[in-house]
Coordinates of C-alpha atoms in Angstrom, one line a residue:
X1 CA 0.0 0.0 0.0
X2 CA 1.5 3.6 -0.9
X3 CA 2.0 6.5 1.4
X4 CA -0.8 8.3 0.3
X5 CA -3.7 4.9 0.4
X6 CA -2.2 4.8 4.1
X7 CA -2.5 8.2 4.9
X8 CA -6.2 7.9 3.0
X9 CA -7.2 4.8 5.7
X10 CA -5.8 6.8 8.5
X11 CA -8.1 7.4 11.9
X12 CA -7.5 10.5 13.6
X13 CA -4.9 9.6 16.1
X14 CA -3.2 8.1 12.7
X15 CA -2.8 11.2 11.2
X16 CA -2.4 13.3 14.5
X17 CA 0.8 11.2 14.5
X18 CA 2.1 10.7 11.2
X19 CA 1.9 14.9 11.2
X20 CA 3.9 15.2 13.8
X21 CA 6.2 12.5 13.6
X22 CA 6.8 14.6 10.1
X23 CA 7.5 17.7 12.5
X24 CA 9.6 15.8 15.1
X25 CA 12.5 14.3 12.5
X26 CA 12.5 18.1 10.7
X27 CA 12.7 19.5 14.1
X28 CA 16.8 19.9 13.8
X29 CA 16.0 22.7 11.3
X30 CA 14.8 25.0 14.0
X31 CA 17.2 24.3 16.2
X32 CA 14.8 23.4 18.7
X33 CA 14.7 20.7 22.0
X34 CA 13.3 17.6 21.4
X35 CA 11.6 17.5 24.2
X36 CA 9.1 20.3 23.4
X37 CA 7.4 18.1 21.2
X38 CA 6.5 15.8 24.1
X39 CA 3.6 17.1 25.5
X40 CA 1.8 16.6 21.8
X41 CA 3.0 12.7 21.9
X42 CA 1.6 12.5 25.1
X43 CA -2.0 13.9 24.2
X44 CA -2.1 11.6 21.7
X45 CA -1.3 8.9 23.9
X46 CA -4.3 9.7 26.7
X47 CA -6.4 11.5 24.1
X48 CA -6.1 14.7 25.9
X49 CA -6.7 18.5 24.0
X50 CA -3.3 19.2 22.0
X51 CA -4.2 22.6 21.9
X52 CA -2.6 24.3 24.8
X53 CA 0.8 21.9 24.1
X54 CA 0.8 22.9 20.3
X55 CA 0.9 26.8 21.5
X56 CA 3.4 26.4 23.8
X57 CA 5.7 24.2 21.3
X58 CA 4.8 27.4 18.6
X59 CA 6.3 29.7 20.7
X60 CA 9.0 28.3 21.3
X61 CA 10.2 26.7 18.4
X62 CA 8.7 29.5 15.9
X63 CA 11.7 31.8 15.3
X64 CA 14.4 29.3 16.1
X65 CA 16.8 28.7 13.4
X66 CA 16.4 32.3 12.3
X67 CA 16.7 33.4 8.7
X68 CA 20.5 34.8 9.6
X69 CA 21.5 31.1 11.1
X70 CA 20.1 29.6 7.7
X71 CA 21.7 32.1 5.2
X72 CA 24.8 31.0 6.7
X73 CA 24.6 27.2 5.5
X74 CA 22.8 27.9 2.1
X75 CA 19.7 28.6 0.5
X76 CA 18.6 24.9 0.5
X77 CA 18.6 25.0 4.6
X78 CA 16.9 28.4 4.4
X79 CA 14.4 26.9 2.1
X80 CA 13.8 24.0 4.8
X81 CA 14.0 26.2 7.4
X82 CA 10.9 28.0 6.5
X83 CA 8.7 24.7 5.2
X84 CA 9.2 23.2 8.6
X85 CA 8.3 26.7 10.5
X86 CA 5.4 26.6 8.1
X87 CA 4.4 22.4 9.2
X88 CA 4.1 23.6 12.4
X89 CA 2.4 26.9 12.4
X90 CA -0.2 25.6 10.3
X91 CA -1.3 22.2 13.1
X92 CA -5.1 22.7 13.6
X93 CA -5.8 23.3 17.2
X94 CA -8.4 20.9 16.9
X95 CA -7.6 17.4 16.4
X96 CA -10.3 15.8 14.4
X97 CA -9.9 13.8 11.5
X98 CA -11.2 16.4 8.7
X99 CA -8.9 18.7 10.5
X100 CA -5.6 16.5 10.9
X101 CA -5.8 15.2 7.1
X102 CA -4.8 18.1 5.2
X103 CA -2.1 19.1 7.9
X104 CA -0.9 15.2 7.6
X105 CA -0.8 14.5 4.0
X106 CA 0.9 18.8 3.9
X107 CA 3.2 17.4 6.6
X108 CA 4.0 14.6 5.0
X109 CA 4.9 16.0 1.3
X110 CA 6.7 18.9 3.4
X111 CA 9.1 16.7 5.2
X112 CA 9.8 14.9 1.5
X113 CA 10.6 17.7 0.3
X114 CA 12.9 19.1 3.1
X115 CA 14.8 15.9 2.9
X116 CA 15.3 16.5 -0.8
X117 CA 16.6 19.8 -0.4
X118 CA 19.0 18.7 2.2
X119 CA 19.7 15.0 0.5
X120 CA 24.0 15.7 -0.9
X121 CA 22.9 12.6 -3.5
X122 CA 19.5 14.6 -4.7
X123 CA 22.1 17.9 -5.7
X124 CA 23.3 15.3 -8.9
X125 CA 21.1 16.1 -11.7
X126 CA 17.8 14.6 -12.1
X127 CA 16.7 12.0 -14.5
X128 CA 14.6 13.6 -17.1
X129 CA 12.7 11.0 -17.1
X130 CA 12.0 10.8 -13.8
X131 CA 12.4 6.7 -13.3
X132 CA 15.3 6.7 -10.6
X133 CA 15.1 6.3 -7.2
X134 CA 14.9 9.2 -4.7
X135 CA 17.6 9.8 -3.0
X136 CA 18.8 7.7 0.0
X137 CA 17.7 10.8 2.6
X138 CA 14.4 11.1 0.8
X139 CA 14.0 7.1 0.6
X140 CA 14.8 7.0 4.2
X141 CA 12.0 9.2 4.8
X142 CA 9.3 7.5 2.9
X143 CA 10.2 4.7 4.7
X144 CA 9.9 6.2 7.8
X145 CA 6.5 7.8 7.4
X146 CA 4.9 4.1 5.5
X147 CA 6.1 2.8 9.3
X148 CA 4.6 5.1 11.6
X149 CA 1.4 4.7 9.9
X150 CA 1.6 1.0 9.8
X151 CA 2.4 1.1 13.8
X152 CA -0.8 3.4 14.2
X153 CA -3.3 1.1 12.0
X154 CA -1.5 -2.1 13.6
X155 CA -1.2 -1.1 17.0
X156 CA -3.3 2.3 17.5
X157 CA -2.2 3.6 20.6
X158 CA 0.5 1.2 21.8
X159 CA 2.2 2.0 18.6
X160 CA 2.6 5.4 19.5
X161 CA 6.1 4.2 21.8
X162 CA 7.3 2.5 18.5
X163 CA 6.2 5.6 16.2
X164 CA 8.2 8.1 18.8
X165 CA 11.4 5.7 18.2
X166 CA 10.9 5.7 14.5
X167 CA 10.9 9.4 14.3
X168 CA 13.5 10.3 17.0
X169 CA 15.9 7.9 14.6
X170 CA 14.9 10.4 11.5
X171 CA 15.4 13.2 13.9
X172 CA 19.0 12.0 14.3
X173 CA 19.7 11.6 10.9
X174 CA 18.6 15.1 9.8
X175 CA 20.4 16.6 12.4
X176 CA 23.7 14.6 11.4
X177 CA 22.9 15.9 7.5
X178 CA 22.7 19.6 8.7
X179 CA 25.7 19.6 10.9
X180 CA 27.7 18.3 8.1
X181 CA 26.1 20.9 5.5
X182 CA 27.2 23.5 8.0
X183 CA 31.0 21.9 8.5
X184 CA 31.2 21.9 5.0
X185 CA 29.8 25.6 4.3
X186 CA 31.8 26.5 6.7
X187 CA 35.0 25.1 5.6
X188 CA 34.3 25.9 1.9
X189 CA 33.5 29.9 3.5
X190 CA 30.2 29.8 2.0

């Protein structure tokens, strides 16, 4: 079954989670603590209100990782910077399904996209025809968003544990990838 058929079946916890396990792995972009995204995992987990969490993780994540911090490792990061600021500015407050399914299947084509930007392998030129592969970064990341929805349609709420481990390894990744972008800008005096 594709991404988007999964993301299609999805319940509303399902796509409460595949959002912001989307948000949680681009989270290195904004230079922002992990552990701000917490308090979302856990309303998912006791299906409390996300509201009051999601404002407090907007204010302080929103304006992390600045323009001026981006400029200085490229346009590409820049570029992610902003989609990532814009995943998380635009989670509905309310957490129905009609509400979480546009931000979920956004989410999901926004963190795609961040991990092409930021992919070294996706900077060779494309295929024309478009039949390759995506890049490793960007395959990584399918991969990772197909499992989180399988854990939430297999498991529903005890998947949630696995989902948070799936995305905090995707987290780790990312932030290896834009340390070494930076390294390299840096050394290169870009």
């Amino acid at each position: 079954m594709s991404l988007e058929e999964r993301i299609a079946r999805a319940d509303e916890r399902g796509l409460a989670a595949s959002g912001l396990a989307c948000l949680d792995r681009c989270l290195p972009l904004l230079d922002g603590d992990e552990e701000l995204l917490r308090p979302l995992w856990g309303s998912l987990a006791d299906g409390s209100d996300w509201s009051a969490p999601l404002e407090k993780a907007r204010g302080a994540l929103l304006g992390l990782g600045g323009e001026e911090a981006a400029a200085a490792v490229g346009d590409e990061h820049a570029a992610a910077v902003r989609l990532v600021a814009h995943m998380l500015d635009t989670a509905p407050a309310e957490r129905t399904a009609e509400a979480v399914r546009p931000w979920a299947e956004s989410c999901s084509a926004v963190s795609l996209r961040v991990h092409r930007l930021l992919d070294p392998a996706a900077e060779v030129a494309p295929d024309p025809a478009g039949t390759e592969d995506p890049p490793p970064l960007v395959a990584a990341e399918l991969r990772r968003q197909i499992t989180v929805l399988e854990l939430l349609e297999g498991h529903g709420k005890q998947g949630l544990r696995r989902a948070l481990d799936v995305s905090g390894e995707g987290r780790r990744v990312l932030r290896a990838v834009v340390s070494r972008r930076a390294r390299g800008n840096a050394e290169s005096g870009v």
